[in-house]
Amino acid sequence: MTVYLDHAATTPLRREALDAMLPLLTDNFGNPSSVHGPGRRARTALDEARERVAAGLKAEPREIIFTAGGTEAINLAIKGAAWAGKARGHRLVTTAVEHHAVLYTLRHLEKFGFEVVVLPVDRYGRLDPEHLDAALNDRTILVSLMLANNEVGTIQPLAELIKRVRAHRGVLLHLDAIQAAPYVGLDTQQLDVDMLSLAAHKFEGPKGAGALYLRHGTILLPQTQGGSQERFRRAGTENVAGAVGMAVAYELANAERNDFVPHLAAQRDRLKDALLALAGVELTGHPRKRLPGHLSLIVRDTEGESLVRALDLAGIAASTGAACTTGSTEPSHVLTALGYPEDEARGSLRLSLGRTTTDEEIDTALAVVPEIVERQRAAAAAAVRDPLGANVEA
């Protein structure tokens, strides 16, 4: 039996979402753009899903664009806003700890003459509002920030950052809320953002389903051409079952958040206290202003990928950081942005808990993880003493 501690990578599809999706994958399979009965039934399901997601965000249904996931939502927001605003300016601003869906999209836009400003963060991964303010000028058209970091869990000082952006008229603000959505209530009116990205599989919805909140009146250049779906903003036949599953999962996450978040934080702290008692283990990210289920660590004298593989063999599913970079030979860009040397960044370990994590699973992790850490350290030390593995006495 695997103890799953990688909820930041993806979450299990909850039964209620699956039950809502199944009829739309079998009997009610119509194309929502068709005018016949099956099509109309699919359209009704899609419209209801849009209303439910909008309600969860305190938005209007017309402000919700369904996408094929968080990465597409981010691409649509950034590319769409950049190209729509090119006549006004060309400066795009972000931070060094954003998800690669943001950073690689901005790097792509640089090829077309856009100026990309990547701002540094402090040791905890937080952006200084003064640095943001200094980066904004009359050529700036877009700022893209994440609410909470997907690797270390740090939550940004969002109210002050938004205040700085709003002081510059005409600058659009995109918020990557993908990692934060299960744990933080999102009110688009209070947040005062122009765009906000979600991914269903981060809150026990289906993979391949996401959404972009686009404030009514915000001009966006569509990035896929074809049909008139999503009010001409995202062509292609909608994933009706995915949208419905997403809506159900997000509605339940919002309803249950106040119950499971305190328990989740307590479970995480049990794990944190035990692992920080080990020599050479350091917490990364902000010690308090962080997501409740994220525990990110530097485990010195180990190599992160080897540690994760050993944990897997012992029945613990964990990661070194973002799932999309697992297997990369490069250290985490988030940890190096926080100031960790490359050799330390390669010793990273992320244990991320979710709503379904049990106290018994935490007990198992408390018994297994420290033992595996010490075993890995011993193996690494032996390899240094005897790099050829000969162990031959003279």
PDB file of N, CA and C in Angstrom, residues 255-299:
ATOM      1  N   ALA A 255     -16.532  24.159  -0.126  1.00  0.00           N
ATOM      2  CA  ALA A 255     -17.438  23.874   0.980  1.00  0.00           C
ATOM      3  C   ALA A 255     -16.721  23.238   2.169  1.00  0.00           C
ATOM      4  N   GLU A 256     -15.685  22.456   1.898  1.00  0.00           N
ATOM      5  CA  GLU A 256     -15.026  21.681   2.946  1.00  0.00           C
ATOM      6  C   GLU A 256     -13.727  22.294   3.467  1.00  0.00           C
ATOM      7  N   ARG A 257     -13.285  23.382   2.848  1.00  0.00           N
ATOM      8  CA  ARG A 257     -11.968  23.944   3.153  1.00  0.00           C
ATOM      9  C   ARG A 257     -11.771  24.242   4.646  1.00  0.00           C
ATOM     10  N   ASN A 258     -12.714  24.862   5.260  1.00  0.00           N
ATOM     11  CA  ASN A 258     -12.551  25.245   6.662  1.00  0.00           C
ATOM     12  C   ASN A 258     -12.431  24.043   7.586  1.00  0.00           C
ATOM     13  N   ASP A 259     -12.898  22.890   7.133  1.00  0.00           N
ATOM     14  CA  ASP A 259     -12.799  21.679   7.947  1.00  0.00           C
ATOM     15  C   ASP A 259     -11.450  20.984   7.766  1.00  0.00           C
ATOM     16  N   PHE A 260     -10.991  20.859   6.516  1.00  0.00           N
ATOM     17  CA  PHE A 260      -9.798  20.033   6.311  1.00  0.00           C
ATOM     18  C   PHE A 260      -8.482  20.790   6.385  1.00  0.00           C
ATOM     19  N   VAL A 261      -8.468  22.089   6.149  1.00  0.00           N
ATOM     20  CA  VAL A 261      -7.200  22.826   6.138  1.00  0.00           C
ATOM     21  C   VAL A 261      -6.515  22.827   7.505  1.00  0.00           C
ATOM     22  N   PRO A 262      -7.193  23.109   8.612  1.00  0.00           N
ATOM     23  CA  PRO A 262      -6.497  23.066   9.918  1.00  0.00           C
ATOM     24  C   PRO A 262      -5.930  21.681  10.232  1.00  0.00           C
ATOM     25  N   HIS A 263      -6.686  20.632   9.910  1.00  0.00           N
ATOM     26  CA  HIS A 263      -6.204  19.277  10.153  1.00  0.00           C
ATOM     27  C   HIS A 263      -4.991  18.973   9.282  1.00  0.00           C
ATOM     28  N   LEU A 264      -5.026  19.441   8.040  1.00  0.00           N
ATOM     29  CA  LEU A 264      -3.917  19.239   7.112  1.00  0.00           C
ATOM     30  C   LEU A 264      -2.650  19.916   7.637  1.00  0.00           C
ATOM     31  N   ALA A 265      -2.783  21.139   8.118  1.00  0.00           N
ATOM     32  CA  ALA A 265      -1.624  21.870   8.645  1.00  0.00           C
ATOM     33  C   ALA A 265      -1.041  21.153   9.867  1.00  0.00           C
ATOM     34  N   ALA A 266      -1.903  20.595  10.698  1.00  0.00           N
ATOM     35  CA  ALA A 266      -1.428  19.869  11.875  1.00  0.00           C
ATOM     36  C   ALA A 266      -0.666  18.603  11.469  1.00  0.00           C
ATOM     37  N   GLN A 267      -1.169  17.896  10.475  1.00  0.00           N
ATOM     38  CA  GLN A 267      -0.470  16.713   9.970  1.00  0.00           C
ATOM     39  C   GLN A 267       0.901  17.101   9.414  1.00  0.00           C
ATOM     40  N   ARG A 268       0.924  18.168   8.624  1.00  0.00           N
ATOM     41  CA  ARG A 268       2.192  18.624   8.051  1.00  0.00           C
ATOM     42  C   ARG A 268       3.190  18.979   9.147  1.00  0.00           C
ATOM     43  N   ASP A 269       2.712  19.649  10.194  1.00  0.00           N
ATOM     44  CA  ASP A 269       3.621  20.078  11.259  1.00  0.00           C
ATOM     45  C   ASP A 269       4.187  18.886  12.031  1.00  0.00           C
ATOM     46  N   ARG A 270       3.398  17.826  12.181  1.00  0.00           N
ATOM     47  CA  ARG A 270       3.932  16.603  12.798  1.00  0.00           C
ATOM     48  C   ARG A 270       5.112  16.080  11.989  1.00  0.00           C
ATOM     49  N   LEU A 271       4.938  16.035  10.697  1.00  0.00           N
ATOM     50  CA  LEU A 271       5.992  15.553   9.808  1.00  0.00           C
ATOM     51  C   LEU A 271       7.184  16.500   9.827  1.00  0.00           C
ATOM     52  N   LYS A 272       6.891  17.791   9.774  1.00  0.00           N
ATOM     53  CA  LYS A 272       7.961  18.795   9.771  1.00  0.00           C
ATOM     54  C   LYS A 272       8.816  18.695  11.027  1.00  0.00           C
ATOM     55  N   ASP A 273       8.192  18.639  12.193  1.00  0.00           N
ATOM     56  CA  ASP A 273       8.942  18.614  13.450  1.00  0.00           C
ATOM     57  C   ASP A 273       9.860  17.398  13.519  1.00  0.00           C
ATOM     58  N   ALA A 274       9.378  16.262  13.048  1.00  0.00           N
ATOM     59  CA  ALA A 274      10.193  15.047  13.099  1.00  0.00           C
ATOM     60  C   ALA A 274      11.379  15.130  12.146  1.00  0.00           C
ATOM     61  N   LEU A 275      11.159  15.646  10.956  1.00  0.00           N
ATOM     62  CA  LEU A 275      12.236  15.673   9.967  1.00  0.00           C
ATOM     63  C   LEU A 275      13.239  16.782  10.251  1.00  0.00           C
ATOM     64  N   LEU A 276      12.782  17.904  10.777  1.00  0.00           N
ATOM     65  CA  LEU A 276      13.730  18.969  11.120  1.00  0.00           C
ATOM     66  C   LEU A 276      14.587  18.594  12.317  1.00  0.00           C
ATOM     67  N   ALA A 277      14.190  17.566  13.074  1.00  0.00           N
ATOM     68  CA  ALA A 277      15.011  17.084  14.182  1.00  0.00           C
ATOM     69  C   ALA A 277      16.239  16.324  13.687  1.00  0.00           C
ATOM     70  N   LEU A 278      16.212  15.914  12.404  1.00  0.00           N
ATOM     71  CA  LEU A 278      17.372  15.252  11.813  1.00  0.00           C
ATOM     72  C   LEU A 278      18.440  16.281  11.487  1.00  0.00           C
ATOM     73  N   ALA A 279      19.673  15.923  11.686  1.00  0.00           N
ATOM     74  CA  ALA A 279      20.776  16.831  11.355  1.00  0.00           C
ATOM     75  C   ALA A 279      20.805  17.092   9.851  1.00  0.00           C
ATOM     76  N   GLY A 280      21.110  18.333   9.475  1.00  0.00           N
ATOM     77  CA  GLY A 280      21.287  18.650   8.063  1.00  0.00           C
ATOM     78  C   GLY A 280      20.018  18.783   7.266  1.00  0.00           C
ATOM     79  N   VAL A 281      18.871  18.899   7.931  1.00  0.00           N
ATOM     80  CA  VAL A 281      17.597  19.078   7.227  1.00  0.00           C
ATOM     81  C   VAL A 281      17.096  20.492   7.480  1.00  0.00           C
ATOM     82  N   GLU A 282      16.734  21.182   6.416  1.00  0.00           N
ATOM     83  CA  GLU A 282      16.310  22.585   6.516  1.00  0.00           C
ATOM     84  C   GLU A 282      14.997  22.791   5.770  1.00  0.00           C
ATOM     85  N   LEU A 283      14.096  23.511   6.401  1.00  0.00           N
ATOM     86  CA  LEU A 283      12.839  23.870   5.764  1.00  0.00           C
ATOM     87  C   LEU A 283      13.084  24.917   4.685  1.00  0.00           C
ATOM     88  N   THR A 284      12.453  24.756   3.533  1.00  0.00           N
ATOM     89  CA  THR A 284      12.529  25.785   2.492  1.00  0.00           C
ATOM     90  C   THR A 284      11.156  26.427   2.331  1.00  0.00           C
ATOM     91  N   GLY A 285      11.155  27.680   1.913  1.00  0.00           N
ATOM     92  CA  GLY A 285       9.917  28.431   1.840  1.00  0.00           C
ATOM     93  C   GLY A 285       9.652  29.154   3.149  1.00  0.00           C
ATOM     94  N   HIS A 286       8.588  29.921   3.180  1.00  0.00           N
ATOM     95  CA  HIS A 286       8.279  30.716   4.371  1.00  0.00           C
ATOM     96  C   HIS A 286       7.827  29.807   5.513  1.00  0.00           C
ATOM     97  N   PRO A 287       8.308  30.035   6.738  1.00  0.00           N
ATOM     98  CA  PRO A 287       7.950  29.142   7.841  1.00  0.00           C
ATOM     99  C   PRO A 287       6.479  29.198   8.236  1.00  0.00           C
ATOM    100  N   ARG A 288       5.798  30.317   7.962  1.00  0.00           N
ATOM    101  CA  ARG A 288       4.392  30.445   8.360  1.00  0.00           C
ATOM    102  C   ARG A 288       3.459  30.737   7.185  1.00  0.00           C
ATOM    103  N   LYS A 289       3.854  31.641   6.326  1.00  0.00           N
ATOM    104  CA  LYS A 289       2.992  32.048   5.206  1.00  0.00           C
ATOM    105  C   LYS A 289       3.179  31.066   4.050  1.00  0.00           C
ATOM    106  N   ARG A 290       2.567  29.895   4.223  1.00  0.00           N
ATOM    107  CA  ARG A 290       2.735  28.824   3.255  1.00  0.00           C
ATOM    108  C   ARG A 290       1.464  27.998   3.198  1.00  0.00           C
ATOM    109  N   LEU A 291       1.326  27.222   2.156  1.00  0.00           N
ATOM    110  CA  LEU A 291       0.164  26.352   2.015  1.00  0.00           C
ATOM    111  C   LEU A 291       0.175  25.280   3.105  1.00  0.00           C
ATOM    112  N   PRO A 292      -0.994  24.855   3.569  1.00  0.00           N
ATOM    113  CA  PRO A 292      -1.054  23.970   4.734  1.00  0.00           C
ATOM    114  C   PRO A 292      -0.518  22.566   4.506  1.00  0.00           C
ATOM    115  N   GLY A 293      -0.513  22.104   3.249  1.00  0.00           N
ATOM    116  CA  GLY A 293      -0.090  20.733   2.998  1.00  0.00           C
ATOM    117  C   GLY A 293       1.319  20.592   2.467  1.00  0.00           C
ATOM    118  N   HIS A 294       2.010  21.696   2.258  1.00  0.00           N
ATOM    119  CA  HIS A 294       3.344  21.648   1.653  1.00  0.00           C
ATOM    120  C   HIS A 294       4.440  21.545   2.719  1.00  0.00           C
ATOM    121  N   LEU A 295       5.308  20.569   2.569  1.00  0.00           N
ATOM    122  CA  LEU A 295       6.514  20.464   3.386  1.00  0.00           C
ATOM    123  C   LEU A 295       7.680  20.282   2.426  1.00  0.00           C
ATOM    124  N   SER A 296       8.473  21.322   2.265  1.00  0.00           N
ATOM    125  CA  SER A 296       9.602  21.286   1.338  1.00  0.00           C
ATOM    126  C   SER A 296      10.894  21.445   2.131  1.00  0.00           C
ATOM    127  N   LEU A 297      11.859  20.590   1.816  1.00  0.00           N
ATOM    128  CA  LEU A 297      13.060  20.477   2.642  1.00  0.00           C
ATOM    129  C   LEU A 297      14.319  20.392   1.779  1.00  0.00           C
ATOM    130  N   ILE A 298      15.420  20.860   2.337  1.00  0.00           N
ATOM    131  CA  ILE A 298      16.752  20.509   1.843  1.00  0.00           C
ATOM    132  C   ILE A 298      17.287  19.434   2.772  1.00  0.00           C
ATOM    133  N   VAL A 299      17.620  18.291   2.200  1.00  0.00           N
ATOM    134  CA  VAL A 299      18.186  17.195   2.994  1.00  0.00           C
ATOM    135  C   VAL A 299      19.645  17.064   2.588  1.00  0.00           C
TER     136      VAL A 299
END
